[in-house]
Tab-separated table of C-alpha atoms in Angstrom:
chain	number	residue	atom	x	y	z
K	200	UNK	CA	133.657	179.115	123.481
K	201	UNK	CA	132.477	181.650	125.758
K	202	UNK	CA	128.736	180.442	126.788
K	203	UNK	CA	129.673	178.983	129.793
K	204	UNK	CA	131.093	181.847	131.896
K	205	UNK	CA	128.860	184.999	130.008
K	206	UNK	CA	125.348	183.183	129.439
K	207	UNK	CA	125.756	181.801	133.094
K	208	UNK	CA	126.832	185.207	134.735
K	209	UNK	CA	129.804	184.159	136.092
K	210	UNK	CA	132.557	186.477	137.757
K	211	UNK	CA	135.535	186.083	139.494
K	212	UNK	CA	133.866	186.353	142.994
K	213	UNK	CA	132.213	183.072	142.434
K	214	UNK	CA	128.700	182.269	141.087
K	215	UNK	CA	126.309	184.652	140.383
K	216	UNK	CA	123.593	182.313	140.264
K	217	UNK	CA	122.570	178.813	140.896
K	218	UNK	CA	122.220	178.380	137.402
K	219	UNK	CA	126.380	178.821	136.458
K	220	UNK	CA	127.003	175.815	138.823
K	221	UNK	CA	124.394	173.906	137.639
K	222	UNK	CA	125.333	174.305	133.714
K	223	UNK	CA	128.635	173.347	135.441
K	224	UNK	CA	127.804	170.264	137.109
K	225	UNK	CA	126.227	169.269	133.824
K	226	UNK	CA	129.442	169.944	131.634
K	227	UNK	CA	131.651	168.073	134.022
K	228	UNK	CA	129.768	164.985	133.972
K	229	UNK	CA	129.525	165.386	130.025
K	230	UNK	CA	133.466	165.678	130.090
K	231	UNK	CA	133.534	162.236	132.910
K	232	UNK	CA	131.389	160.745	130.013
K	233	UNK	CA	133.783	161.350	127.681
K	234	UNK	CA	136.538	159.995	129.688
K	235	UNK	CA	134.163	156.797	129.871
K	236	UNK	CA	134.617	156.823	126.319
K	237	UNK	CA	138.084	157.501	126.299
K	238	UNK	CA	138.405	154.263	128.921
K	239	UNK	CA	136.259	151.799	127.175
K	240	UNK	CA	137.571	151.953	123.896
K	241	UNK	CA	141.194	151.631	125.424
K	242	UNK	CA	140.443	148.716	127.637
K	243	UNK	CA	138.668	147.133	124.343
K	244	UNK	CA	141.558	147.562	121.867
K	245	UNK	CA	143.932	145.630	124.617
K	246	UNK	CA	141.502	142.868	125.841
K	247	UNK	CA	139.420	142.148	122.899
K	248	UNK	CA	142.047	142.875	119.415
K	249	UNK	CA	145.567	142.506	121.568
K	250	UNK	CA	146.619	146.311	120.570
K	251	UNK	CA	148.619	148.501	123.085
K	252	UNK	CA	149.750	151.955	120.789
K	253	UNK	CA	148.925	154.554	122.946
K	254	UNK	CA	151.252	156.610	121.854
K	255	UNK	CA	149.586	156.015	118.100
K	256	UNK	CA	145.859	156.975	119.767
K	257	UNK	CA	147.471	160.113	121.265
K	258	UNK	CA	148.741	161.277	118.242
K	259	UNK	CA	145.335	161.639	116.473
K	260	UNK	CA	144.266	164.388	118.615
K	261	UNK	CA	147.388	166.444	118.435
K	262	UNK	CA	147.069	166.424	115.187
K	263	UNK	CA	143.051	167.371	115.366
K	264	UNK	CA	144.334	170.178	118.152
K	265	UNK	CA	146.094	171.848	115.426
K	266	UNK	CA	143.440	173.136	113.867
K	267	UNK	CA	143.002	175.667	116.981
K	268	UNK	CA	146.545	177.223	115.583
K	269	UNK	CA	145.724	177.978	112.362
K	270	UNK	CA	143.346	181.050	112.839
K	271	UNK	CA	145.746	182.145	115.466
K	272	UNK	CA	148.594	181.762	112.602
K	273	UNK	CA	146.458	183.572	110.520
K	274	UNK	CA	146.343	186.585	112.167
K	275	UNK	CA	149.696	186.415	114.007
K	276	UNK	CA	148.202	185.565	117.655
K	277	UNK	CA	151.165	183.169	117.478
K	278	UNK	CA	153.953	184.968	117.115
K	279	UNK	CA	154.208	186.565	120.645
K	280	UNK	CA	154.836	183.062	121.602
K	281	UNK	CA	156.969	181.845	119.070
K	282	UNK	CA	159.061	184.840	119.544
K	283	UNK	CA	159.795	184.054	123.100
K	284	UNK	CA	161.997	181.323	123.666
K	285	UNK	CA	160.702	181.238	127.924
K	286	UNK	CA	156.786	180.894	126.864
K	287	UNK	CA	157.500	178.447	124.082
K	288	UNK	CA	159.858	176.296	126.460
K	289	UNK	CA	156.642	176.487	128.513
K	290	UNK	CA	154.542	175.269	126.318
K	291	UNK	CA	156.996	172.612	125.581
K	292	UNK	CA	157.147	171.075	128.971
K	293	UNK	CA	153.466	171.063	129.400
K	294	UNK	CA	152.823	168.965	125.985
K	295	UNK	CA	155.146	166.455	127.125
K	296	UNK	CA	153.976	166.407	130.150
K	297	UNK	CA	150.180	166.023	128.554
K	298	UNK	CA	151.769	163.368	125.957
K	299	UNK	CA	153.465	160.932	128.892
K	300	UNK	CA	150.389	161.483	130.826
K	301	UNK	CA	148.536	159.835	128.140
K	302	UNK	CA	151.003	157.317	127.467
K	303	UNK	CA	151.511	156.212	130.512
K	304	UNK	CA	147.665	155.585	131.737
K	305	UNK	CA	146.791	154.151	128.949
K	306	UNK	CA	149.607	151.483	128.958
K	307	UNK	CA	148.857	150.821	131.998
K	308	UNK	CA	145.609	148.599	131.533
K	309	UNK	CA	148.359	146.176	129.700
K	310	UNK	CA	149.134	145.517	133.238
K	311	UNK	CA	146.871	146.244	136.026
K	312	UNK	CA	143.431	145.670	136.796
K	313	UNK	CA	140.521	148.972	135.625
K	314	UNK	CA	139.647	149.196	139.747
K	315	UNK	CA	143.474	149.583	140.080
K	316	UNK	CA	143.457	152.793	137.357
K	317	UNK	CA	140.241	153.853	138.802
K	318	UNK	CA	141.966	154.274	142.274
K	319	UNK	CA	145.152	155.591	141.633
K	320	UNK	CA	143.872	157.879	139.025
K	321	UNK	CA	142.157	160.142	141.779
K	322	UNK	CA	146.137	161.183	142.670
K	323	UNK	CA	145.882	163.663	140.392
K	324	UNK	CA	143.456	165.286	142.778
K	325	UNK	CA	145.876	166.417	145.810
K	326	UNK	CA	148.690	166.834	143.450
K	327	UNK	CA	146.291	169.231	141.145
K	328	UNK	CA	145.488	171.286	144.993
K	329	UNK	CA	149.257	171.637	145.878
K	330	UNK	CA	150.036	172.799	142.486
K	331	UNK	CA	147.357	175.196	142.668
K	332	UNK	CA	148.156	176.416	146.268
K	333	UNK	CA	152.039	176.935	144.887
K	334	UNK	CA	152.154	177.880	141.610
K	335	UNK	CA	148.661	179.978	141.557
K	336	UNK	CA	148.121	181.218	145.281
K	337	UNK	CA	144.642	178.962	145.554
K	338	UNK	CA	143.996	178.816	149.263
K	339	UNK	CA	142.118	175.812	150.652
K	340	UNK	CA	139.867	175.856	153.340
K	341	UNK	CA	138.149	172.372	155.152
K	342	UNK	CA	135.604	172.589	153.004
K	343	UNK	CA	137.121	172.062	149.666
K	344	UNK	CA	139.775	169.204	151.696
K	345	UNK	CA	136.527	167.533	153.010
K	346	UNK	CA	135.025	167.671	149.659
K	347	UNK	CA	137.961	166.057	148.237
K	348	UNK	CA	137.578	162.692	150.953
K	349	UNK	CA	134.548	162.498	150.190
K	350	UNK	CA	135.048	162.218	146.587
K	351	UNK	CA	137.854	160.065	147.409
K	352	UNK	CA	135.537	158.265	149.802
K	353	UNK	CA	133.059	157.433	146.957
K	354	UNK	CA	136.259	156.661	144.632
K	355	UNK	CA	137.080	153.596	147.283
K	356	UNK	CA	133.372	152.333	147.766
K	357	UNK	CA	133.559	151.967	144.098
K	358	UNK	CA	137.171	150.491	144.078
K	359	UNK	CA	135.331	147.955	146.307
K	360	UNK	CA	132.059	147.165	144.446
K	361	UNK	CA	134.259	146.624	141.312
K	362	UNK	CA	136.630	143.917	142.929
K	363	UNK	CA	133.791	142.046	144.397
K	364	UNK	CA	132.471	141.542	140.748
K	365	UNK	CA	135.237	139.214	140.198
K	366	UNK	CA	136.533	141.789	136.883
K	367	UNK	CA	138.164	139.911	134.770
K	368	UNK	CA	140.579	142.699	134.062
K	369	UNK	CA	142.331	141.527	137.203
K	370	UNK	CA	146.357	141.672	136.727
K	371	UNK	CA	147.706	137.993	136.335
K	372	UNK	CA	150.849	138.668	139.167
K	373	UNK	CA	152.037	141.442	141.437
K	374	UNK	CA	154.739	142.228	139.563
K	375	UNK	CA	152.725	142.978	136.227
K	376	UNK	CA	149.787	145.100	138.788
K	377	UNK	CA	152.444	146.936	140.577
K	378	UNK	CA	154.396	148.176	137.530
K	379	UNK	CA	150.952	148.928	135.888
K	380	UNK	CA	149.890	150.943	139.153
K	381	UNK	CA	153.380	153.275	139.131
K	382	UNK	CA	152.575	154.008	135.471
K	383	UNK	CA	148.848	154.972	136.343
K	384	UNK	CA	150.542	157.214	139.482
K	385	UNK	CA	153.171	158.811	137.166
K	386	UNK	CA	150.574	159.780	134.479
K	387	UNK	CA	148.050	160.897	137.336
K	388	UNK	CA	150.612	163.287	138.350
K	389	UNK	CA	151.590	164.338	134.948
K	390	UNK	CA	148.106	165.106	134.393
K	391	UNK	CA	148.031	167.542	137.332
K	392	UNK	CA	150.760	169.316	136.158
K	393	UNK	CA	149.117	169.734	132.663
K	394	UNK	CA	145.665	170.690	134.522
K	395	UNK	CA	147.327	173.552	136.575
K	396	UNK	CA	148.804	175.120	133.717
K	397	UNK	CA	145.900	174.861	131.403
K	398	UNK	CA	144.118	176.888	134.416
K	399	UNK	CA	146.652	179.403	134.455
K	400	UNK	CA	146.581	180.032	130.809
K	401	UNK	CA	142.685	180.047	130.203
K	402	UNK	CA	141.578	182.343	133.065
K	403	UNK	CA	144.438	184.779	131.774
K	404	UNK	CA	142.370	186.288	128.684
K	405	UNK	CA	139.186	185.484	126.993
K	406	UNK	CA	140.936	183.713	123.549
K	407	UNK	CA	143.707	182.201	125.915
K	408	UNK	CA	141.465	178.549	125.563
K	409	UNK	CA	142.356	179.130	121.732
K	410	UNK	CA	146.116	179.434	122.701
K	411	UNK	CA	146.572	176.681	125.074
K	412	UNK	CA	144.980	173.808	122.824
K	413	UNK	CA	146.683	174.833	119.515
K	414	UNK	CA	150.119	175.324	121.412
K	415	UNK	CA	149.339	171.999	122.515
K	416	UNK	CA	148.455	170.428	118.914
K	417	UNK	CA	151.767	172.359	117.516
K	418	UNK	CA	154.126	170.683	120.390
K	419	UNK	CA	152.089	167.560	121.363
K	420	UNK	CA	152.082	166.178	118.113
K	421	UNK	CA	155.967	166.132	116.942
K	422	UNK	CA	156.647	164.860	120.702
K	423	UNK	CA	153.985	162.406	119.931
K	424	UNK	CA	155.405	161.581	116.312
K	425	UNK	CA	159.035	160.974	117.741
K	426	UNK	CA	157.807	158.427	120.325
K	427	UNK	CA	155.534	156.778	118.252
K	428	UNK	CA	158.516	156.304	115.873
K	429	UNK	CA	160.753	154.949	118.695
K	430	UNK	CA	158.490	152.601	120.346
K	431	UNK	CA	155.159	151.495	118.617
K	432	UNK	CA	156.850	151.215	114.680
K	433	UNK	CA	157.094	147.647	114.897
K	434	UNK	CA	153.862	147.012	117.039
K	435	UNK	CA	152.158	149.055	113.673
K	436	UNK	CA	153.445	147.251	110.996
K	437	UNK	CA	152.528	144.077	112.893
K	438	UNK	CA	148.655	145.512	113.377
K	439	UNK	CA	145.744	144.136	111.434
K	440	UNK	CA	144.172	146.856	110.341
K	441	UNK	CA	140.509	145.529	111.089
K	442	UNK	CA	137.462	147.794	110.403
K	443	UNK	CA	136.718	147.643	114.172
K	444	UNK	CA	140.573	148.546	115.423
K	445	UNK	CA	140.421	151.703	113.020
K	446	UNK	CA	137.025	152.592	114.886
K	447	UNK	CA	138.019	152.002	118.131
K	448	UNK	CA	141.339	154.310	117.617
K	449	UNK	CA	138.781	157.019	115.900
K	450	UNK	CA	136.723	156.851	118.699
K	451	UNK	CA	139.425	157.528	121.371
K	452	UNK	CA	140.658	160.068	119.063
K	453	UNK	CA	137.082	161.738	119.001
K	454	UNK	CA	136.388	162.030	122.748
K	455	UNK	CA	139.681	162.825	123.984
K	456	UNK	CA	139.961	165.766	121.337
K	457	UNK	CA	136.319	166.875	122.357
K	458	UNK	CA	137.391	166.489	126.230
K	459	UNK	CA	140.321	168.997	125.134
K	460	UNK	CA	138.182	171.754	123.782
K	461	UNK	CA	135.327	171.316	126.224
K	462	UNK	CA	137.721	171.051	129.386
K	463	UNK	CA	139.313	174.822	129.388
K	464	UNK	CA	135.861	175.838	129.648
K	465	UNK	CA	134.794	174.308	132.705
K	466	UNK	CA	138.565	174.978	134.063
K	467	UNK	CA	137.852	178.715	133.057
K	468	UNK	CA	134.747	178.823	135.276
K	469	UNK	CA	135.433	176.991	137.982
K	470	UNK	CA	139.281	175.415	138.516
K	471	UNK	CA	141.216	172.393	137.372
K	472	UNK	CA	140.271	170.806	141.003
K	473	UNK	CA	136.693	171.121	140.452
K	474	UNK	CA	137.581	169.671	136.652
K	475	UNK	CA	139.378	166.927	138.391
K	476	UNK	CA	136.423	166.145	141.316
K	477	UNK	CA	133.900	165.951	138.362
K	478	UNK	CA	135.435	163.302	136.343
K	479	UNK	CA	135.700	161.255	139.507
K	480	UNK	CA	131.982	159.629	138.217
K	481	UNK	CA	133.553	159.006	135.078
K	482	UNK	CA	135.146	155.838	137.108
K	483	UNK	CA	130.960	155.425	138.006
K	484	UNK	CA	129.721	155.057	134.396
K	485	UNK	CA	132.994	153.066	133.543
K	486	UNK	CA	131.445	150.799	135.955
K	487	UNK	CA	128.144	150.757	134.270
K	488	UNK	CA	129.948	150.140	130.790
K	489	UNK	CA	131.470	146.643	132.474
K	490	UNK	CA	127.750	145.698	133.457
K	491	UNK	CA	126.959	145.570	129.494
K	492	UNK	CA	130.384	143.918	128.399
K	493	UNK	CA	131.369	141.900	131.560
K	494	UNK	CA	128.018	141.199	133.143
K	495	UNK	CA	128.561	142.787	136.614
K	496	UNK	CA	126.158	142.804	139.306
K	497	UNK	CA	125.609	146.624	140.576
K	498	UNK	CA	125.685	146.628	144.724
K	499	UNK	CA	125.108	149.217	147.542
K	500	UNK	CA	128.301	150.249	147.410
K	501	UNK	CA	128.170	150.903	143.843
K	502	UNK	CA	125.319	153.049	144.887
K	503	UNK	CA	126.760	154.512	147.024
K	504	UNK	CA	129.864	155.807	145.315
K	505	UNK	CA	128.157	157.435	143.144
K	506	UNK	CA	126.078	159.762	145.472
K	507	UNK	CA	129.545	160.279	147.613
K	508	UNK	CA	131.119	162.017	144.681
K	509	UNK	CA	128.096	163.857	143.592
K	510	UNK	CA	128.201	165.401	147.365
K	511	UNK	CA	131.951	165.798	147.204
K	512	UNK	CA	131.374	168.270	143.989
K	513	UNK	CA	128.836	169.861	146.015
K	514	UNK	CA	130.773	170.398	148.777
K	515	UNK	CA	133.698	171.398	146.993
K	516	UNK	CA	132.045	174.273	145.224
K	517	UNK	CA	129.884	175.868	147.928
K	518	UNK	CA	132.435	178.159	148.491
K	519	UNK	CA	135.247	178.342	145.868
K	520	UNK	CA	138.556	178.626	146.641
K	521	UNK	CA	140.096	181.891	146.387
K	522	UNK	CA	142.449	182.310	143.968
K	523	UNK	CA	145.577	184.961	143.439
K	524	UNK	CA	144.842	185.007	139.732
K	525	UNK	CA	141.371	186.111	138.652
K	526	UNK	CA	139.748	186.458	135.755
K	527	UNK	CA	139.355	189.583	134.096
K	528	UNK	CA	136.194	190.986	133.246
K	529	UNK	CA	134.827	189.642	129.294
K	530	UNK	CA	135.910	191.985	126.896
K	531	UNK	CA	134.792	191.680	123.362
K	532	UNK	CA	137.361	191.589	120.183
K	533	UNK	CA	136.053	194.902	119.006
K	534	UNK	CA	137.361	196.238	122.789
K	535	UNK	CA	140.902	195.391	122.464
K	536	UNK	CA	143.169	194.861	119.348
K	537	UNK	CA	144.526	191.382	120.968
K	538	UNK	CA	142.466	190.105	123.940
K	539	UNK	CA	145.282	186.419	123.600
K	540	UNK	CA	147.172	186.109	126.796
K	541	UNK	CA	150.500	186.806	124.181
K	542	UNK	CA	148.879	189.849	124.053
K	543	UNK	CA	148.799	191.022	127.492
K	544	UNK	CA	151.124	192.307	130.129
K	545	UNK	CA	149.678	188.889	132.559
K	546	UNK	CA	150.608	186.785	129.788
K	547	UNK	CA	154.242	186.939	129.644
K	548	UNK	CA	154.508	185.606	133.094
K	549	UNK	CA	151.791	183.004	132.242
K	550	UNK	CA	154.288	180.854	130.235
K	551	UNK	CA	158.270	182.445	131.495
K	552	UNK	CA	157.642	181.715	135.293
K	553	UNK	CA	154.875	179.650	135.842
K	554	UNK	CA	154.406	176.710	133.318
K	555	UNK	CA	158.100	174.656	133.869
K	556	UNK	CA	156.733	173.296	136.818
């Protein structure tokens, strides 16, 4: 999907026109919606039906991300990568990485509280920026850093409003929220691991979106597969298979899979970081789902938190970062026999130096 970047008139200097960062803005709160999604359906399956296989949920849209492979298989994109035991190894580490992420966040609301996961989440943030200044030569300036806080800012206003509701998602001891907040800090920084590399790839060649999500599919579902097998057999044969269970699972299997595709876009455009500051409102609409299911009282602060990270996206992207990598300029298939990252000189050291972070 190449709309975003071409119809928008983006290039690696930044944005052309007011228009790219607006089409932006709009895509990354579609993906925080989806997130929502994601959220609610996982929170439901634990507190309403008693069913923690997040492995099991995960699984689903590996399986759905293999149909990204197939017309690379077809005409032997994949075998540059298959070929090379350093980009496949890669690959390898970052679907684990993506598959523990998963895991691990979502088992977490077995344990901890949803203001707890909405807090600690946002780690993925400063992890994502170091990555990026390391591994991919971003530079920082104060602006981006003080678009971060106040992101972050609008994260803790909302942290607040939530535990003054009273949620009854509230952990029953310390010992159970604790444990649940190191899983929700060990899958946030799993996920920035997973975020930087999926930038790398993408803005390394115009099909390298196709690449990345059906390398993920081939890997991320046999990881996924093996685990499930270990730990959630028994919890699966014990699960009654109710009509409302089977479309809770589809539906996290549904929005995560479209958050997949539609992600490398926006990450192609802009960066993971600005991916990452945009689905910081995801935590405001998960707010707005408790409302209808809990019966929550909105506040200023709820307000609040909302306009804070809208100003922190803002603020973030006034100036983008600079990176060391940049995009090339589009090319069409009719240009270049193989426009795939496996393709291209850049794309060798996408997946042999860079991805085993």
């Amino acid at each position: 999907m190449r709309w975003l970047p071409d119809a928008c008139g983006w290039s690696p200097a930044g944005w052309d026109r007011p228009l790219s960062f607006v089409v932006a803005l709009v895509l990354g709160q579609a993906l925080a919606l989806l997130v929502t999604a994601t959220g609610a359906t996982s929170q439901s399956l634990t507190t309403f039906y008693g069913v923690s296989v997040p492995t099991t949920q995960s699984l689903l849209v590996y399986l759905l991300l293999i149909s990204y492979a197939i017309p690379l298989a077809r005409s032997g994109g994949l075998m540059p990568v298959l070929s090379s035991p350093k980009r496949l190894g890669g690959y390898l580490l970052v679907a684990i990485a993506d598959v523990e992420a998963n895991f691990l966040v979502v088992k977490a609301y077995n344990y901890t509280s949803l203001t707890s996961v909405m807090l600690l989440d946002c780690f993925t943030i400063p992890v994502v920026m170091a990555l990026a200044a390391m591994f991919l030569g971003t530079r920082f300036g104060r602006l981006h850093v003080s678009g971060v806080a106040a992101c972050l800012a609008g994260i803790v206003a909302l942290v607040l409003a939530d535990y003054s509701s009273k949620s009854a998602r509230e952990a029953d001891s310390a010992a159970d929220m604790l444990y649940g907040d190191l899983l929700v800090l060990g899958g946030a920084t799993l996920y920035a691991v997973s975020n930087v590399a999926q930038e790398f790839v993408v803005k390394s060649g115009d099909d390298a979106r196709i690449e990345f999500l059906g390398m993920l599919g081939l890997l991320g579902a046999p990881v996924s597969g093996l685990q499930v097998a270990l730990l959630e057999s028994s919890e699966l044969m014990r699960l009654e298979w109710r009509y409302e269970v089977v479309l809770l699972i589809g539906g996290f299997s549904m929005a995560l899979f479209t958050f997949y595709s539609l992600a490398p876009v926006l990450v192609r455009a802009t960066s993971a970081t600005f991916l990452n500051l945009s689905l910081l409102t995801a935590d405001v609409y998960g707010l707005v789902v408790a409302i209808f299911l809990f019966a929550f009282s909105p506040s200023v602060m709820f307000v609040f938190s909302f306009f804070a990270i809208i100003f922190g996206i803002v603020v973030y992207n006034y100036h983008p970062p600079k990176d060391a990598l940049q995009l090339p300029s589009p090319v069409t298939p009719a240009a270049t026999p193989a426009a795939s990252p496996a393709a291209s000189p850049r794309g060798s050291v996408v997946l042999s130096a860079s991805l085993p972070v």
